[in-house]
């Protein structure tokens, strides 16, 4: 069918949809859902005209939750974003209520596809979607640390002047302040990263990557293009059954947290087990605790 429904057509949702529309042959139908009906009526018209540029035969419309019933993928990008200085976890209670309502509506339609989640705090919101939808946990996927991983690759590439394609660096854990770089598994080409970049520079880059969202939000009030591209990459991986390994928010030990996972037509086909160093293990366990505490705070 190659049908995608996007719930929440603000900065993130529309950055994603605009990528979809410009990729020939990826999707046949895109349905927009948002509580602001006028905005999506306008966006659907605007994007329909944009699709003619590439002549890619995609139908775009403003729809309702009934449209989810035969969708391959529903992407949730609705909810509040961070204000200046706010952490992702600060959004937890108000976004939980929104995501619960949205997930119920999606499931009432008879939907049986894959749900991608970008709404923050994304690891916790994946758990909310999973609990309300009762979908198999491999069919609920969060963008997780995909974007953090791309940010760290960008910063390394700027520092050492090597193409990002040859920088194999990874950020795992919570998509939030406890995320961490897995330097022990990172390489430039085939060379271990620690043989090329000093520990001091790696520390600086890791901290900088963690703070980039705050920096962008300080300038423009939100971030959207990076995560829009990540959602596009995930959509492509699923619809084309690519079996590509991505650092997404995946079910691990009863919570959602980012680990490298194989993504294809059934969603998460498998999650890799990484042998961390003792220090990385501590950071991973800390991230797990942060997510667990956040989930527990919702149940109190
Ligand atoms: P935005 O305010 O621009 O868009 C949110 C949209 O959701 C709005 O159009 C709003 O009308 C809609 N909406 C709100 N409640 C709704 C409901 N109940 N039903 C339907 N639509 C509803 O916000 P944004 O900048 O697009 O951010 C969206 C989310 O994405 C935020 O939670 C933000 O933190 C998150 N985000 C995640 C990442 C990531 O890497 N995972 C990156 C950037 C932003």
XYZ file of C-alpha atoms and ligand atoms in Angstrom:
344
model
C 0.000 0.000 0.000
C 2.855 2.428 0.861
C 0.588 4.666 2.914
C 1.860 6.894 5.724
C -0.259 8.863 8.205
C 1.364 11.725 10.107
C -0.237 12.853 13.369
C 1.017 16.283 14.432
C 1.844 18.464 11.459
C 3.973 21.161 13.066
C 7.686 21.847 12.616
C 8.822 18.217 12.854
C 5.861 16.609 11.082
C 6.064 18.903 8.080
C 9.863 18.697 7.764
C 9.378 14.922 7.518
C 6.473 15.094 5.064
C 8.310 17.478 2.819
C 11.180 14.939 2.608
C 8.705 12.160 1.803
C 7.077 14.146 -0.983
C 10.416 14.767 -2.672
C 11.442 11.086 -2.686
C 10.156 9.474 -5.848
C 8.349 6.158 -5.409
C 8.722 5.887 -1.628
C 5.060 6.427 -0.697
C 1.799 6.491 -2.650
C -0.405 8.184 -0.076
C 0.267 10.619 2.764
C -2.487 11.566 5.207
C -2.087 14.535 7.534
C -3.834 14.670 10.920
C -3.618 17.612 13.317
C -5.923 19.353 15.758
C -5.422 22.472 13.627
C -7.623 21.411 10.685
C -7.139 24.574 8.626
C -3.366 24.198 8.724
C -3.422 20.662 7.316
C -6.015 21.558 4.687
C -3.597 24.261 3.502
C -0.512 22.054 3.846
C -2.134 19.210 1.865
C -2.888 21.560 -1.022
C 0.547 23.189 -0.921
C 2.349 19.809 -0.855
C 0.165 18.379 -3.625
C 1.436 21.164 -5.856
C 5.013 20.571 -4.647
C 4.768 16.879 -5.601
C 4.286 17.853 -9.255
C 7.875 19.135 -9.345
C 9.140 15.556 -9.160
C 6.049 14.116 -10.865
C 6.025 11.389 -8.250
C 2.350 10.512 -8.165
C 1.748 10.780 -4.439
C -1.675 11.626 -2.982
C -1.606 14.012 -0.020
C -4.724 14.818 1.969
C -5.933 16.164 5.302
C -7.591 13.172 6.932
C -8.969 11.692 10.122
C -7.982 8.745 12.316
C -10.198 6.484 10.160
C -7.463 6.792 7.522
C -5.054 4.862 9.754
C -6.808 1.517 9.236
C -4.820 0.487 6.147
C -1.681 2.578 6.689
C 1.720 0.853 6.712
C 3.160 3.445 9.059
C 1.714 6.051 11.408
C 4.207 8.696 12.501
C 3.497 10.556 15.743
C 5.036 14.020 15.882
C 2.251 15.723 17.863
C 2.696 17.428 21.189
C 4.609 20.147 22.946
C 8.224 20.913 22.107
C 10.912 22.198 24.459
C 10.963 25.861 25.317
C 14.315 27.586 25.884
C 16.138 25.854 28.750
C 13.553 23.063 29.106
C 14.747 19.456 29.021
C 12.920 16.782 27.034
C 11.822 15.138 30.286
C 10.075 18.387 31.310
C 7.463 17.626 28.610
C 6.535 14.243 30.018
C 3.119 14.747 31.650
C 1.484 16.963 29.066
C 2.762 14.925 26.116
C 1.755 11.651 27.780
C -1.906 12.694 27.768
C -1.730 13.766 24.114
C 0.041 10.584 22.998
C -2.390 8.340 24.889
C -5.401 9.973 23.217
C -3.795 9.828 19.792
C -2.785 6.172 20.150
C -6.317 5.178 21.201
C -7.750 6.915 18.139
C -5.211 5.221 15.852
C -6.056 1.774 17.199
C -9.845 2.289 17.012
C -9.380 2.542 13.232
C -8.202 -1.101 13.115
C -4.590 -0.070 12.393
C -2.110 -2.946 12.342
C 1.077 -1.418 10.993
C 4.141 0.213 12.521
C 4.125 3.359 14.670
C 7.117 5.693 14.570
C 7.420 8.122 17.477
C 9.349 11.404 17.595
C 7.433 13.240 20.345
C 9.620 13.882 23.396
C 10.658 12.466 25.743
C 10.759 9.908 22.965
C 11.809 6.798 24.937
C 8.977 7.295 27.433
C 6.466 8.162 24.705
C 7.309 4.877 22.913
C 6.382 3.038 26.112
C 3.100 4.968 26.305
C 2.297 4.084 22.673
C 3.194 0.441 23.246
C 1.054 0.183 26.400
C -2.016 1.838 24.895
C -1.786 0.222 21.443
C -0.937 -3.287 22.585
C 1.005 -3.656 19.328
C 3.935 -6.035 19.389
C 6.864 -4.033 20.838
C 8.884 -4.436 17.609
C 6.185 -2.399 15.813
C 6.683 0.709 17.951
C 9.937 2.522 17.158
C 11.313 5.822 18.464
C 13.800 8.028 16.631
C 15.932 7.699 19.780
C 19.595 8.604 19.378
C 19.620 8.478 15.558
C 19.889 12.264 15.503
C 22.435 12.383 18.351
C 24.543 9.900 16.366
C 24.361 12.071 13.252
C 25.284 15.143 15.297
C 28.372 13.484 16.726
C 29.426 12.310 13.246
C 29.006 15.850 11.941
C 31.125 17.330 14.746
C 33.852 14.700 14.279
C 33.869 15.277 10.547
C 34.329 19.014 11.099
C 37.163 18.357 13.551
C 39.198 15.782 11.611
C 38.105 16.600 8.036
C 36.955 13.096 7.160
C 33.700 12.369 5.309
C 30.853 11.418 7.689
C 30.382 8.220 5.652
C 33.693 6.945 7.050
C 32.999 7.972 10.627
C 31.504 5.037 12.495
C 30.572 6.627 15.805
C 27.531 5.867 17.919
C 25.434 7.569 20.585
C 23.216 5.271 22.648
C 20.994 5.337 25.740
C 18.285 7.889 26.461
C 17.547 10.513 23.801
C 18.207 13.160 26.417
C 20.763 14.485 28.842
C 22.051 11.001 29.792
C 22.865 9.903 26.230
C 26.489 8.826 25.735
C 28.990 8.156 22.949
C 30.273 4.596 22.615
C 33.876 5.506 21.813
C 35.148 1.975 22.467
C 33.228 0.799 19.365
C 33.844 3.845 17.183
C 36.225 3.914 14.250
C 37.383 6.292 11.527
C 37.490 4.007 8.511
C 38.924 0.884 10.162
C 41.035 2.722 12.736
C 39.798 2.901 16.356
C 38.741 6.484 17.026
C 40.970 6.832 20.086
C 44.008 6.347 17.831
C 42.960 9.386 15.795
C 41.229 11.816 18.171
C 42.451 12.749 21.660
C 40.365 11.889 24.743
C 40.065 15.579 25.475
C 38.598 16.343 22.028
C 36.246 13.349 22.266
C 34.926 14.684 25.592
C 34.372 18.118 24.090
C 32.572 16.664 21.065
C 30.363 14.391 23.188
C 29.262 17.299 25.390
C 28.739 19.579 22.402
C 26.562 16.974 20.641
C 24.460 16.527 23.778
C 23.852 20.268 23.997
C 23.171 20.969 20.325
C 19.370 20.751 20.618
C 19.446 23.371 23.406
C 21.636 25.591 21.245
C 19.358 25.330 18.184
C 16.240 25.915 20.319
C 17.889 29.047 21.744
C 18.290 30.387 18.196
C 15.109 29.313 16.424
C 12.768 27.932 19.097
C 12.660 24.308 17.905
C 14.612 21.671 15.977
C 13.023 19.895 13.042
C 15.122 19.117 9.943
C 17.428 16.577 11.604
C 14.669 14.489 13.122
C 12.592 14.896 9.953
C 15.419 13.227 8.005
C 15.722 10.472 10.624
C 11.993 9.707 10.292
C 12.437 9.612 6.522
C 15.333 7.157 6.850
C 13.251 4.933 9.128
C 10.296 5.046 6.718
C 12.549 4.051 3.822
C 14.100 1.234 5.873
C 10.650 -0.191 6.659
C 8.917 0.244 3.294
C 11.934 -1.061 1.355
C 12.704 -3.795 3.911
C 16.311 -2.598 4.075
C 17.504 -4.434 7.214
C 19.618 -1.405 8.016
C 21.112 -0.964 11.506
C 19.940 2.242 13.192
C 20.264 3.603 16.726
C 16.558 3.747 17.485
C 14.558 3.620 20.655
C 13.919 -0.128 20.942
C 12.481 -2.485 23.568
C 15.335 -3.519 25.888
C 14.844 -5.024 29.365
C 11.239 -3.816 29.646
C 11.776 -0.195 28.574
C 12.447 1.684 25.327
C 16.031 2.906 24.981
C 18.387 3.408 22.038
C 20.482 0.462 20.941
C 21.566 -0.477 17.395
C 18.605 -2.313 15.866
C 17.943 -3.951 12.498
C 15.036 -2.183 10.776
C 12.958 -3.728 8.001
C 9.373 -4.401 6.931
C 8.379 -5.860 10.317
C 9.813 -2.938 12.257
C 12.577 -3.877 14.685
C 13.858 -7.256 13.481
C 16.529 -7.519 16.156
C 18.495 -5.438 18.647
C 22.228 -5.907 18.991
C 23.927 -6.670 22.253
C 27.006 -4.501 22.758
C 29.918 -5.304 25.006
C 30.484 -1.946 26.636
C 33.534 -0.917 28.636
C 32.886 -0.670 32.389
C 32.497 3.107 32.073
C 30.041 2.834 29.155
C 28.079 0.167 31.032
C 27.652 2.615 33.931
C 26.424 5.290 31.528
C 23.997 2.878 29.863
C 22.640 1.754 33.235
C 22.287 5.381 34.275
C 20.262 6.097 31.107
C 18.054 3.100 31.860
C 17.429 4.415 35.385
C 16.562 7.879 34.068
C 13.959 6.380 31.719
C 12.572 4.017 34.377
C 12.222 6.861 36.881
C 10.435 8.963 34.276
C 7.987 6.122 33.557
C 7.436 5.550 37.288
C 6.731 9.250 37.786
C 3.814 8.900 35.365
C 2.339 6.032 37.317
C 2.393 7.862 40.692
P 4.911 21.906 16.917
O 4.216 22.625 18.010
O 5.462 22.668 15.781
O 3.936 20.791 16.306
C 3.147 19.970 17.099
C 1.861 19.747 16.351
O 1.077 18.810 17.097
C 1.003 21.022 16.191
O 0.705 21.210 14.822
C -0.224 20.741 17.032
O -1.399 21.347 16.513
C -0.276 19.217 16.979
N -1.037 18.627 18.075
C -0.933 18.869 19.393
N -1.800 18.109 20.089
C -2.442 17.348 19.179
C -3.434 16.356 19.273
N -3.964 15.990 20.445
N -3.869 15.777 18.135
C -3.365 16.137 16.933
N -2.410 17.079 16.785
C -1.953 17.673 17.899
O 6.048 21.031 17.623
P 7.317 20.388 16.889
O 8.433 21.348 16.952
O 6.887 19.830 15.589
O 7.673 19.202 17.906
C 6.835 18.070 18.004
C 7.434 17.065 18.974
O 8.633 16.514 18.414
C 7.849 17.671 20.330
O 7.520 16.791 21.376
C 9.355 17.804 20.210
O 10.019 17.805 21.457
C 9.659 16.559 19.412
N 10.977 16.529 18.771
C 11.609 15.345 18.813
C 12.877 15.224 18.263
C 13.576 13.897 18.321
O 14.768 13.774 17.970
N 12.893 12.855 18.744
C 13.488 16.347 17.655
C 12.774 17.527 17.600
C 11.502 17.622 18.194
